[in-house]
C-alpha positions as semicolon CSV with decimal commas, in nm:
position;residue;x (nm);y (nm);z (nm)
1;X;6,056;11,270;11,990
2;X;6,309;11,178;11,718
3;X;6,606;10,965;11,824
4;X;6,963;11,091;11,814
5;X;7,029;10,881;11,503
6;X;6,723;11,031;11,331
7;X;6,846;11,379;11,419
8;X;7,189;11,285;11,286
9;X;7,032;11,181;10,955
10;X;6,866;11,522;10,928
11;X;7,207;11,675;10,985
12;X;7,356;11,451;10,715
13;X;7,100;11,576;10,463
14;X;7,192;11,934;10,552
15;X;7,561;11,852;10,507
16;X;7,497;11,704;10,164
17;X;7,293;12,006;10,057
18;X;7,580;12,231;10,167
19;X;7,831;12,009;9,976
20;X;8,043;11,974;10,291
21;X;8,008;11,597;10,332
22;X;8,321;11,381;10,341
23;X;8,366;11,028;10,217
24;X;8,416;10,725;10,441
25;X;8,775;10,698;10,560
26;X;8,867;11,060;10,485
27;X;9,062;11,259;10,743
28;X;8,871;11,511;10,953
29;X;8,886;11,721;11,270
30;X;8,612;11,681;11,532
31;X;8,445;11,968;11,726
32;X;8,706;11,937;12,004
33;X;8,988;11,993;11,750
34;X;9,102;11,629;11,759
35;X;9,212;11,465;11,430
36;X;9,020;11,157;11,319
37;X;8,861;10,962;11,038
38;X;8,513;10,990;10,887
39;X;8,363;10,649;10,972
40;X;8,014;10,502;11,036
41;X;7,859;10,627;11,357
42;X;7,799;10,271;11,483
43;X;8,173;10,198;11,458
44;X;8,294;10,499;11,657
45;X;8,342;10,380;12,014
46;X;8,390;10,724;12,180
47;X;8,067;10,863;12,030
48;X;7,878;10,538;12,091
49;X;7,973;10,567;12,459
50;X;7,800;10,906;12,469
51;X;7,498;10,781;12,271
52;X;7,450;10,478;12,501
53;X;7,447;10,682;12,821
54;X;7,122;10,679;13,015
55;X;7,118;11,059;13,012
56;X;7,279;11,272;12,743
57;X;7,348;11,637;12,825
58;X;7,265;11,915;12,575
59;X;7,639;11,970;12,529
60;X;7,691;11,603;12,440
61;X;7,397;11,604;12,197
62;X;7,542;11,912;12,027
63;X;7,883;11,743;12,013
64;X;7,731;11,436;11,843
65;X;7,548;11,651;11,589
66;X;7,857;11,861;11,514
67;X;8,065;11,544;11,468
68;X;7,876;11,459;11,147
69;X;8,094;11,441;10,838
70;X;7,890;11,256;10,575
71;X;7,675;10,951;10,499
72;X;7,684;10,613;10,325
73;X;7,351;10,467;10,209
74;X;7,169;10,711;10,438
75;X;7,373;10,595;10,738
76;X;7,556;10,878;10,917
77;X;7,932;10,909;10,917
78;X;8,101;11,087;11,207
79;X;8,445;11,232;11,265
80;X;8,579;10,975;11,508
81;X;8,892;11,082;11,699
82;X;9,178;10,862;11,586
83;X;8,941;10,670;11,362
84;X;8,863;10,436;11,654
85;X;8,604;10,174;11,566
86;X;8,414;9,940;11,794
87;X;8,603;9,645;11,643
88;X;8,949;9,786;11,711
89;X;9,137;9,717;12,036
90;X;9,087;9,976;12,304
91;X;9,356;10,244;12,306
92;X;9,499;10,353;12,639
93;X;9,397;10,713;12,568
94;X;9,028;10,616;12,589
95;X;9,065;10,540;12,962
96;X;9,058;10,915;13,024
97;X;8,749;11,119;12,934
98;X;8,761;11,329;12,618
99;X;8,544;11,621;12,507
100;X;8,252;11,661;12,548
101;X;8,269;11,430;12,851
102;X;8,511;11,665;13,026
103;X;8,617;12,027;13,039
104;X;8,279;12,199;13,044
105;X;8,095;12,388;13,315
106;X;7,752;12,540;13,366
107;X;7,879;12,897;13,359
108;X;8,107;13,087;13,125
109;X;8,101;13,398;13,345
110;X;8,467;13,472;13,395
111;X;8,466;13,806;13,571
112;X;8,774;14,009;13,652
113;X;8,741;13,964;14,026
114;X;8,910;13,693;14,229
115;X;8,606;13,500;14,354
116;X;8,473;13,222;14,132
117;X;8,109;13,159;14,053
118;X;7,932;12,869;14,222
119;X;7,960;12,633;13,923
120;X;8,298;12,744;13,789
121;X;8,581;12,494;13,752
122;X;8,389;12,186;13,881
123;X;8,709;11,976;13,858
124;X;8,894;12,157;14,137
125;X;8,969;11,936;14,439
126;X;9,085;11,989;14,796
127;X;9,325;11,748;14,964
128;X;9,261;11,697;15,335
129;X;9,536;11,610;15,581
130;X;9,525;11,449;15,923
131;X;9,767;11,630;16,155
132;X;9,887;11,568;16,511
133;X;9,628;11,622;16,780
134;X;9,338;11,496;16,567
135;X;9,336;11,809;16,351
136;X;9,208;11,787;15,993
137;X;9,270;12,061;15,738
138;X;9,309;12,134;15,366
139;X;9,655;12,235;15,244
140;X;9,672;12,138;14,874
141;X;9,456;12,127;14,566
142;X;9,415;11,904;14,265
143;X;9,217;11,847;13,945
144;X;8,964;11,573;13,873
145;X;9,068;11,403;13,546
146;X;8,869;11,077;13,575
147;X;8,586;10,937;13,788
148;X;8,851;10,770;14,004
149;X;9,151;11,006;13,991
150;X;9,272;11,349;14,094
151;X;9,597;11,488;13,953
152;X;9,808;11,688;14,199
153;X;10,169;11,775;14,285
154;X;10,410;11,515;14,424
155;X;10,516;11,752;14,701
156;X;10,156;11,749;14,826
157;X;10,166;11,376;14,901
158;X;10,526;11,296;14,999
159;X;10,791;11,454;15,219
160;X;10,514;11,582;15,448
161;X;10,577;11,740;15,790
162;X;10,621;11,495;16,077
163;X;10,288;11,348;16,186
164;X;10,097;11,455;15,873
165;X;9,900;11,207;15,663
166;X;9,697;11,252;15,345
167;X;9,345;11,168;15,458
168;X;9,075;11,231;15,195
169;X;8,989;11,429;14,883
170;X;8,697;11,671;14,867
171;X;8,513;11,743;14,542
172;X;8,225;11,979;14,467
173;X;8,336;12,241;14,722
174;X;8,300;12,615;14,675
175;X;8,273;12,779;15,022
176;X;8,432;12,577;15,302
177;X;8,227;12,764;15,564
178;X;7,891;12,620;15,453
179;X;7,761;12,264;15,421
180;X;7,550;12,353;15,115
181;X;7,676;12,632;14,891
182;X;7,433;12,884;14,741
183;X;7,475;13,194;14,525
184;X;7,213;13,428;14,380
185;X;6,931;13,188;14,470
186;X;7,104;12,884;14,318
187;X;7,224;12,605;14,544
188;X;7,463;12,320;14,474
189;X;7,468;11,967;14,607
190;X;7,676;11,909;14,919
191;X;8,044;11,843;14,854
192;X;8,169;11,484;14,849
193;X;8,457;11,350;15,059
194;X;8,632;11,049;14,905
195;X;8,850;10,792;15,077
196;X;9,184;10,721;14,913
197;X;9,281;10,379;14,775
198;X;9,632;10,461;14,653
199;X;9,873;10,742;14,567
200;X;10,133;10,732;14,290
201;X;10,405;10,999;14,273
202;X;10,645;11,028;13,982
203;X;10,942;10,811;14,074
204;X;11,188;11,077;13,953
205;X;11,043;11,359;14,160
206;X;11,320;11,577;14,298
207;X;11,203;11,787;14,591
208;X;11,517;11,997;14,620
209;X;11,532;12,335;14,453
210;X;11,337;12,320;14,125
211;X;11,083;12,045;14,209
212;X;11,143;11,850;13,889
213;X;10,871;11,588;13,802
214;X;10,640;11,738;14,064
215;X;10,329;11,534;13,977
216;X;10,116;11,266;14,142
217;X;9,790;11,075;14,103
218;X;9,544;11,009;14,385
219;X;9,305;10,717;14,329
220;X;8,974;10,698;14,516
221;X;8,825;10,380;14,662
222;X;8,520;10,429;14,437
223;X;8,411;10,618;14,128
224;X;8,261;10,959;14,196
225;X;7,929;11,050;14,038
226;X;7,948;11,357;13,816
227;X;7,719;11,652;13,883
228;X;7,693;12,028;13,824
229;X;7,980;12,084;14,068
230;X;8,182;11,765;14,007
231;X;8,310;11,715;13,653
232;X;8,651;11,621;13,510
233;X;8,873;11,858;13,317
234;X;9,014;11,742;12,983
235;X;9,379;11,660;12,933
236;X;9,534;11,784;12,604
237;X;9,575;11,431;12,469
238;X;9,559;11,517;12,098
239;X;9,646;11,802;11,866
240;X;9,588;12,090;11,835
241;X;9,544;12,115;12,214
242;X;9,853;11,902;12,284
243;X;10,093;12,104;12,068
244;X;9,953;12,449;12,146
245;X;10,215;12,714;12,226
246;X;10,087;12,878;12,544
247;X;10,354;13,151;12,576
248;X;10,187;13,491;12,583
249;X;9,841;13,341;12,636
250;X;9,624;13,393;12,941
251;X;9,548;13,084;13,150
252;X;9,353;13,050;13,474
253;X;9,455;12,907;13,808
254;X;9,201;12,831;14,080
255;X;9,214;12,727;14,445
256;X;9,162;12,815;14,809
257;X;9,518;12,928;14,889
258;X;9,671;13,219;15,073
259;X;9,549;13,571;14,995
260;X;9,680;13,917;15,080
261;X;9,470;13,923;15,397
262;X;9,436;13,560;15,511
263;X;9,625;13,232;15,539
264;X;9,358;13,066;15,324
265;X;9,041;13,166;15,142
266;X;8,711;13,000;15,240
267;X;8,578;13,059;14,885
268;X;8,735;12,919;14,571
269;X;8,935;13,190;14,395
270;X;9,071;13,230;14,043
271;X;9,340;13,438;13,881
272;X;9,430;13,500;13,517
273;X;9,800;13,440;13,449
274;X;9,998;13,489;13,128
275;X;10,232;13,203;13,039
276;X;10,592;13,326;13,020
277;X;10,894;13,218;12,816
278;X;11,059;12,933;13,005
279;X;11,420;13,039;12,938
280;X;11,359;13,394;13,061
281;X;11,178;13,259;13,367
282;X;11,462;13,020;13,441
283;X;11,714;13,307;13,434
284;X;11,500;13,493;13,689
285;X;11,506;13,198;13,930
286;X;11,880;13,145;13,889
287;X;11,911;13,475;14,075
288;X;11,767;13,284;14,372
289;X;12,013;12,992;14,327
290;X;11,745;12,769;14,177
291;X;11,879;12,522;13,917
292;X;11,772;12,577;13,555
293;X;11,410;12,489;13,486
294;X;11,329;12,197;13,257
295;X;11,104;12,171;12,950
296;X;10,874;11,966;13,172
297;X;10,787;12,287;13,358
298;X;10,583;12,599;13,278
299;X;10,599;12,955;13,408
300;X;10,297;13,181;13,439
301;X;10,224;13,516;13,600
302;X;10,486;13,759;13,725
303;X;10,264;14,060;13,793
304;X;10,260;14,209;14,142
305;X;9,979;14,064;14,353
306;X;9,866;13,807;14,093
307;X;9,992;13,459;14,168
308;X;9,910;13,120;14,312
309;X;10,026;13,077;14,669
310;X;10,058;12,848;14,967
311;X;9,760;12,614;14,972
312;X;9,716;12,627;14,594
313;X;9,987;12,364;14,539
314;X;9,871;12,079;14,318
315;X;9,591;12,289;14,170
316;X;9,525;12,355;13,802
317;X;9,661;12,595;13,541
318;X;9,405;12,571;13,262
319;X;9,299;12,713;12,929
320;X;8,968;12,713;12,743
321;X;8,969;12,622;12,373
322;X;8,659;12,592;12,153
323;X;8,441;12,581;12,465
324;X;8,643;12,304;12,635
325;X;8,876;12,350;12,932
326;X;9,213;12,175;12,923
327;X;9,460;12,118;13,207
328;X;9,811;12,239;13,119
329;X;9,984;12,295;13,451
330;X;10,000;12,175;13,812
331;X;10,095;12,436;14,074
332;X;10,448;12,350;14,190
333;X;10,644;12,640;14,345
334;X;10,714;13,012;14,325
335;X;10,899;13,300;14,489
336;X;10,922;13,307;14,867
337;X;10,675;13,595;14,871
338;X;10,374;13,514;14,654
339;X;10,294;13,770;14,387
340;X;10,645;13,917;14,368
341;X;10,669;14,132;14,054
342;X;10,891;13,979;13,787
343;X;10,884;13,625;13,931
344;X;10,626;13,397;13,765
345;X;10,494;13,090;13,941
346;X;10,635;12,756;13,825
347;X;10,403;12,474;13,719
348;X;10,453;12,112;13,619
349;X;10,391;12,093;13,243
350;X;10,109;11,839;13,208
351;X;10,180;11,777;12,837
352;X;10,522;11,637;12,931
353;X;10,358;11,377;13,154
354;X;10,060;11,261;12,946
355;X;10,214;10,918;12,883
356;X;10,297;10,880;13,253
357;X;9,939;10,971;13,347
358;X;9,788;10,726;13,100
359;X;10,024;10,450;13,214
360;X;9,918;10,497;13,577
361;X;9,541;10,545;13,537
362;X;9,379;10,202;13,558
């Protein structure tokens, strides 16, 4: 079987025939929409990391092939995000996974109903709490962004009710009623419960009223192994994902929170929510004596019966672009009655905290 490099050379020949090849050092945009430079494959650290893995997924192989941009002396050139070479010092952004190592799932079946498919949104997490009387329960969500970290809301990990303690994080869950989840003859691996090493909340988190800076990182005691049901979501670290205007666009939220008929759902749910203009949303909430919202917040939803709710806090608001899912919001707060018409839910704007996340992920 031909090696990846041999297959890349075949792709280079096709590029040259099509007259689409670039020269070394020219600017380019990779398949994930990230700007970069056309440099030798062996000098591109992010792509070398994929190539050197013991097992390369079909998605990763396709990403490598589609990253081709030219050749020098029959050696492939690739569009390397940021023009990062193996000889250059490691940038802090490379600590977090980037496409295609994040943001993809085994299913693209996004139906109109509320229930998710078994393998949808494999980055969703559940935060377990120890409560008085030896009771353990899930009350918040989160998003896996790294083999060691879940991103959640600050209000999920501080200012807790008396006697409550954050206990563990569960990944790979779909139906909390079953030890092994199955759907339509397909079964997933058992979920994984991870012990917590440390928790970092934003130091400027303000719990009162508008929940400004409502964001936190939970670090596990060990790396988690990725699988069909446990994979990280991408953060919008680079343009065009980072600068995308989401207003008017449909995003998805997912979690196990309150529904119309129950205090919590045993099966992971999803809901499509349109991102709303922040100023208009802020005026709505001022009617409830909430201080003006900040640019570090997002609003989404506002239709009757379609909203995130109690138990979804800390969970993701996400958008798919060019086949990759990106995390844009963290569930923060909403109207007293979930799904109240005209009152969108409020989310922490992840783009506003990318530097904070990178500074706190070790």
